Structures are given as structure tokens and as C-alpha cells.
C-alpha atoms as one frame of an Amber mdcrd trajectory, in Angstrom:
protein
   6.802  24.829  -4.430   3.449  24.840  -2.778   0.486  22.286  -2.216  -2.879
  22.904  -1.676  -4.293  19.748  -0.599  -2.901  16.251  -0.037  -3.468  12.889
  -2.001  -3.222  10.142   0.124  -2.511   6.787  -1.371  -2.294   3.846   0.861
  -1.596  -0.169   1.138  -4.220  -2.281   2.049  -3.732  -5.244   3.893  -1.392
  -4.588   7.627  -1.864  -0.613   7.007  -5.448  -0.149   6.410  -6.108  -3.189
   8.442  -4.879  -4.397  11.178  -5.435  -8.443  10.459  -4.423 -10.372   7.403
  -7.758 -10.439   4.639  -6.245 -13.594   2.966  -7.878 -16.333   5.210 -10.957
 -14.365   4.131  -9.989 -14.836   0.785  -8.619 -18.885   0.650 -12.548 -19.323
   2.231 -14.625 -17.787   0.179 -13.262 -19.615  -2.174 -13.271 -22.992  -0.395
 -16.305 -22.496   0.508 -17.663 -22.630  -3.101 -14.907 -25.344  -3.724 -14.260
 -28.276  -1.023 -12.377 -31.093  -2.996  -9.382 -29.133  -4.453  -6.084 -28.800
  -2.494  -5.471 -27.803   0.414  -3.860 -23.888   1.306  -0.779 -24.678   3.253
   0.084 -27.458   0.443   0.178 -24.107  -1.581   1.288 -21.751   1.203   4.544
 -24.280   1.795   5.074 -24.055  -2.080   5.722 -20.362  -1.871   7.090 -19.933
   1.052   9.982 -23.465  -0.299  10.683 -21.326  -3.643  11.181 -17.670  -1.792
  13.859 -19.726   0.190  15.728 -20.935  -2.354  15.807 -17.852  -3.923  16.748
 -16.447  -0.912  19.516 -19.094  -0.145  20.898 -18.788  -3.878  21.083 -14.448
  -3.510  23.511 -12.282  -2.290  22.127 -10.459   1.256  21.437  -6.230  -0.500
  23.551  -4.147   1.000  22.612  -0.845  -1.405  18.947   0.145  -2.674  19.313
  -0.510  -5.932  20.258  -3.935  -4.129  16.932  -4.355  -2.284  15.175  -2.543
  -5.068  16.193  -5.438  -7.108  15.883  -7.517  -5.252  12.050  -6.501  -4.201
  11.590  -7.454  -8.589  13.290 -10.865  -8.511  10.272 -12.194  -6.382   7.811
 -11.586  -9.816   8.644 -14.871 -11.173   7.859 -16.260  -7.795   4.608 -14.724
  -7.485   3.344 -15.792 -11.347   4.299 -19.247 -10.426   1.445 -19.451  -7.273
  -0.837 -17.161  -8.038  -0.260 -20.276 -11.647  -0.796 -23.203  -8.886  -3.620
 -21.915  -6.971  -5.316 -21.363 -10.623  -4.784 -24.883 -11.552  -6.563 -26.308
  -8.621 -10.040 -23.785  -9.264 -10.372 -23.160  -5.995 -12.214 -19.823  -7.110
 -13.906 -21.026 -10.017 -17.493 -19.373 -10.038 -16.860 -16.735  -6.857 -18.516
 -13.223  -7.641 -17.229 -10.023  -7.618 -20.724 -10.153  -4.949 -19.817 -12.935
  -3.250 -15.768 -11.025  -2.394 -17.882  -7.959  -1.069 -20.563  -9.313   0.692
 -18.434 -11.961   3.110 -15.635  -9.173   3.468 -19.137  -7.067   5.167 -19.931
 -10.044   6.666 -16.147 -10.381   8.001 -15.483  -6.884   9.216 -18.356  -6.458
  11.223 -17.722  -9.831  13.275 -14.441  -8.979  13.730 -12.642 -11.255  11.718
 -11.562  -9.068   9.839  -9.610  -5.818  11.964  -9.651  -2.286  10.091  -6.975
  -0.372  11.737  -7.979   2.232  14.343  -8.569   6.383  12.907  -8.503   5.235
   9.981 -12.125   7.303   8.386 -10.112   9.497  10.702  -7.172  10.288   8.830
  -8.824   9.338   5.192 -11.610  12.500   6.407  -8.202  15.074   7.600  -6.852
  13.663   3.889  -9.958  14.570   1.301 -10.817  18.088   3.136 -11.279  20.226
   0.779  -9.932  19.161  -2.922  -7.768  16.120  -1.758  -7.604  12.882  -2.657
  -7.720   9.075  -1.236  -6.321   5.983  -2.790  -5.546   2.193  -2.180  -2.794
   0.367  -4.086  -2.115  -3.341  -2.736  -0.974  -6.367  -4.389  -3.165  -8.485
  -2.544  -6.757  -9.606  -3.573  -9.863  -8.061  -4.716 -11.194  -4.820  -5.356
 -14.650  -5.876  -3.611 -12.999  -6.893  -0.642 -11.464  -3.581  -0.134 -14.672
  -1.470  -0.827 -16.421  -4.560   0.808 -13.831  -3.970   4.043 -13.696  -0.588
   3.674 -17.866  -0.048   3.758 -18.595  -1.477   6.268 -16.524  -0.753   8.882
 -17.746   0.437  12.325 -16.228   3.706  11.568 -18.179   4.412   9.225 -21.512
   5.509  11.062 -19.453   8.849  12.689 -18.912   9.187  16.013 -20.066  12.337
  17.700 -17.536  15.837  17.854 -16.300  18.362  20.015 -19.459  19.845  19.491
 -21.254  16.818  20.040 -22.289  16.869  15.672 -22.313  13.630  13.968 -18.864
  13.545  11.704 -19.402  13.013   8.159 -18.611   9.151   6.918 -16.200   8.963
   4.224 -17.611   8.215   0.551 -15.494   4.727  -0.429 -17.345   5.999  -3.907
 -14.932   8.023  -3.785 -11.825   6.295  -3.052  -9.941   4.858  -6.245  -8.848
   1.479  -4.810  -6.418  -0.454  -7.278  -5.471  -4.815  -6.156  -5.372  -7.539
  -8.000  -9.578  -9.032  -9.420 -10.518 -12.130  -8.575 -12.968 -12.868 -12.164
 -13.650 -16.550 -11.049 -16.323 -18.437 -13.901 -15.709 -21.940 -14.652 -11.538
 -22.031 -14.346 -10.993 -19.372 -11.215  -9.295 -17.240 -13.641  -6.721 -14.495
 -11.253  -6.299 -11.153 -13.194  -6.078  -8.082 -12.229  -8.725  -4.915 -11.964
  -6.808  -1.557 -12.719  -6.150   0.003 -16.408  -2.978   2.284 -17.923  -3.156
   2.666 -21.672   1.015   2.414 -20.608   1.084  -1.459 -19.354   0.291  -5.040
 -21.235  -3.027  -5.868 -19.843  -1.435  -9.425 -18.356   0.554  -7.897 -15.371
  -0.867  -8.129 -12.412  -0.138  -5.968  -9.795   2.433  -8.549  -7.558   6.110
  -6.410  -6.649   7.644  -3.298  -5.702   7.181  -1.945  -8.772   4.446  -2.374
  -9.797   2.753  -1.128  -7.014   4.772   2.021  -7.946   3.098   1.777 -11.489
  -0.044   2.032  -9.977   0.915   4.749  -7.878   1.742   6.956 -10.813  -0.673
   5.893 -12.546  -3.345   6.973  -9.441  -1.797  10.098  -8.687  -1.116  10.573
 -12.808  -4.652  11.589 -13.206  -4.214  13.921 -11.418  -3.957  18.041 -13.199
  -3.451  20.082  -9.501  -0.900  20.893  -7.542  -1.348  18.042  -4.241   1.056
  16.518  -2.081   1.265  12.815  -2.856   1.746  10.987   0.761   2.161   6.883
   0.608   1.614   5.077   4.093   2.579   1.433   3.707   4.636  -0.947   6.369
   6.147  -3.980   4.233   9.106  -4.166   1.989   6.324  -4.827  -0.959   6.001
  -0.829  -0.471   9.810   0.853  -0.337   9.096   2.041  -3.975   6.206   4.007
  -3.374   7.735   5.155  -0.430  10.762   6.778  -1.617   8.339   7.959  -4.854
   5.652   9.553  -3.014   6.360  13.564  -2.099   5.830  11.865   1.859   6.717
   8.060   2.791   5.180   7.747   5.584   5.980   3.734   7.122   4.230   2.429
   9.844   5.712   0.912  13.193   6.316   2.006  16.092   9.192   0.546  18.663
  10.821  -2.326  17.804   9.341  -4.779  20.331   5.769  -3.355  19.252   6.467
  -3.358  15.426   4.873  -6.543  13.427   7.190  -9.184  11.403   6.776  -7.204
   8.056   7.268  -4.301   9.493  10.293  -5.306  11.718  11.809  -6.700   7.475
  11.133  -2.591   6.742  12.777  -0.890   9.183  15.683  -3.131   8.554  16.053
  -2.832   4.935  15.851   0.203   5.357  18.316   0.720   7.702  20.887  -1.674
   4.888  19.926   1.054   2.447  20.957   4.293   5.063  17.922   4.991   4.523
  16.419   7.801   7.663  13.055   7.007   8.900  11.844  10.194  11.031   9.295
  10.071  13.525   6.158  11.972  11.954   5.702  14.282  15.360   9.081  16.038
  13.217   6.800  17.348  11.328   6.955  21.076  11.706   4.538  24.555  10.468
   6.820  26.312   9.112  10.136  27.649   7.162  13.234  26.143   8.534  12.329
  23.589  10.508  12.436  20.168   9.988  12.028  19.529   5.913   8.485  18.575
   5.026   9.627  17.168   1.193  13.303  16.729   0.514  15.436  16.770  -1.522
  18.519  16.346  -1.075  20.548  13.326  -1.767  19.345  11.193   1.087  15.598
  10.417   0.654  14.472  10.809   4.602  11.275   8.630   5.318   9.671   9.228
   8.111   7.208   6.818  10.794   3.890   7.321  12.843   3.206   3.860  14.670
  -0.299   4.955  13.662  -3.109   6.825  12.541  -4.035   9.285  14.929   0.109
  10.304  14.927  -0.095  11.641  11.021  -3.924  13.560  11.913  -1.666  14.576
  14.861   1.495  15.641  12.676   1.619  18.729  10.631   1.692  17.270   8.131
  -1.705  18.314   7.467  -1.113  21.564   7.645   3.271  21.907   6.899   2.367
  21.561   2.302   2.685  25.491   2.250   6.085  25.920   3.629   6.939  23.656
   0.882   8.485  26.274  -1.560  10.208  27.444   1.704  12.589  24.770   2.577
  13.110  22.834  -0.580  16.812  23.599  -0.924  16.860  22.932  -4.965  12.683
  24.021  -5.428  12.236  20.116  -6.841  10.294  17.579  -5.060   9.968  13.874
  -5.782   5.986  13.087  -6.878   4.556  10.254  -8.136   3.542  12.499 -11.081
   7.357  12.233 -11.991   7.965  10.329 -15.356   9.887   6.874 -13.278  13.122
   5.770 -15.022  13.616   1.993 -15.347  17.148   2.442 -14.405  18.091   3.918
 -11.166  13.928   4.865  -9.935  14.897   7.694  -9.782  12.614  11.102  -9.091
  13.932  14.961 -10.800  16.420  16.144  -7.776  16.200  13.415  -6.079  19.461
  10.311  -5.914  17.911   7.354  -4.779  21.220   5.234  -4.586
């Protein structure tokens, strides 16, 4: 099977950004509702819930156990959201407030976008490529504000001295939870899929996979599905994409969440190879694997992804696959083992 372009899907916090957007979201709410209970108390309640669950759970040693553990966090996430909504901290917060606060935060460096993000997105969107963002965070308006405000969007002079064209943010398919505000400070999801109940939010790794499947499933052409993420919440998307790329270099340089993902993959026996090992040509390191053990890729930054052979290797996929099939997010996902035809994850 060959692919004529790329459908790039990325996580947001910690992937497209190098700093968390959560403090900004808190600030937006408390600016309007300063008498609400402290965010520290809400955060501590979440940590206590997590620690209790972890203390009563058996440490996962296989991939299937890891996926079950990640899904068991759903109840904790629901309780956390219920606690936040009960405080009314987001009462009367509007979409415009989220967007404008994000623009300001990026411009004053309160939120840092990962260097090279726009170059990567431009390469993916060349020709007929597409880009999507899938996040368990809040909210679509904040994410779009960050993308539209980044200094990288101004463009930079290329080797020929001409100004490079900026990424058109409106063309990026952004999926995330949303803060609806109103009198009750409601928090809800913002993506639509006919097969998913409207009460569901994007909370767990399984939810992110459903959203990615929905994003890519609307694409009726043959694009190579590439997912880039940095935490265990990205695990299912990384495994189900044609090419899953984990951000993070040497262990000493990794964030805590990147290290957790690395340790999880090691325990589960999932191999990671450096993105620079992708070669343009049959007989080289396979780009898309259809073997019994899924292989993921890693890169320390976006520059390494841009400089790799990823954007030229898709035409060779048919030559290097072992059985002619590929594991793509367009394939139906089964709830039993979350596997794609042609790939056994466990």
C-alpha cells in the first residue's frame, strides 16, 4: 500500500507547547470568580484520588494491562470535573475570553510553543496533507488562540530569501474539551461524532483514540497517518497510527510525563526507534510495521522529525511491509483488544 500525502495528528500540551496551559485556564476562571475555592485544593483532591487508585492496583506489565489501567482513570477524571464545576469557577467565561487570553499568553511567553512547530505543520500540509490536534485539555478556543498568536506564524526567510508562508490555522482540525461557561460554569466536550454519546468528554487514552479515528475517518483519500505525542494519554493513538512518534530525547532531558511514557513502553515491550533511522528506500528500516510487535519512533524535537525521511518514505510503504497491510486509524477499532487488522498489540 502506498500513500500520497500525510495526515498529521498531534497532542497539544507538552507536544505543540513546551509549557502547560492549565495555569492559564485557572487564571481565566479565577479572574472572573475570585471567591471560588482554591485551585490548589482541587488539584490535591485529584492527586489523592489518583494515589488511592494506584495503591490498590497491580502494576501493569503487559500492553493490555497498561491500556486497562489508563482506562480506569476515567472515573477519577469525571470526579475531578464534577468538583471543578461545583465551584462555578468558570461561570460566565466565554469562548472569546479563552481565545484572547491564549493570544496574550503566547505573545508574552507565558505559554511557550515548541520551536519548529509551524515548519512541521507546513511540511505535513504540503500538497494534499492534513493536520489535526487532539487534546484531553481545555479548550478548542484556547488552542486556536495559541496557534494563531505564535511568533512562528509571522514566517521566516527561507534559503532563497523569500518569506515562508505561514500555517493557516483555520485548516487545522482541533478537537478538545470545551468550557461553556454560562451561569453554571459548565465544562463540556466540543467534538461531534454520530457514534459517541454527546455527554462523553475526551478524558482518557481511549477517548483520544476515538477522536483521532473520527478525525482521520472523514478522510477518504490515502494518507499516511502520523501521530505525535508525549504522555501515556497518547499511548493508544501512538499505537494505532501508521507512524507513532514519541517526543523526548535522552532520559536526562525528558519531562516527567515523557519519562513515564518511556517506562510504560519498556514495561509493555514496545520498541522505540530513533526517527532518523527512517530511510527512503525498500529494504531499509520499515516505516509502517505489520509485525506482531508494534514499533514506535522517537524524536527529541520537531526539527528531527522535519529532517527525517518521514515525508518522503510513504511511497515505499508497499515495498517494505511484510504482509501488505497497515495499521491505520481509518481501520475499525475493536473494544476487545484495540487492535488493527494486520497488527497484534499484545
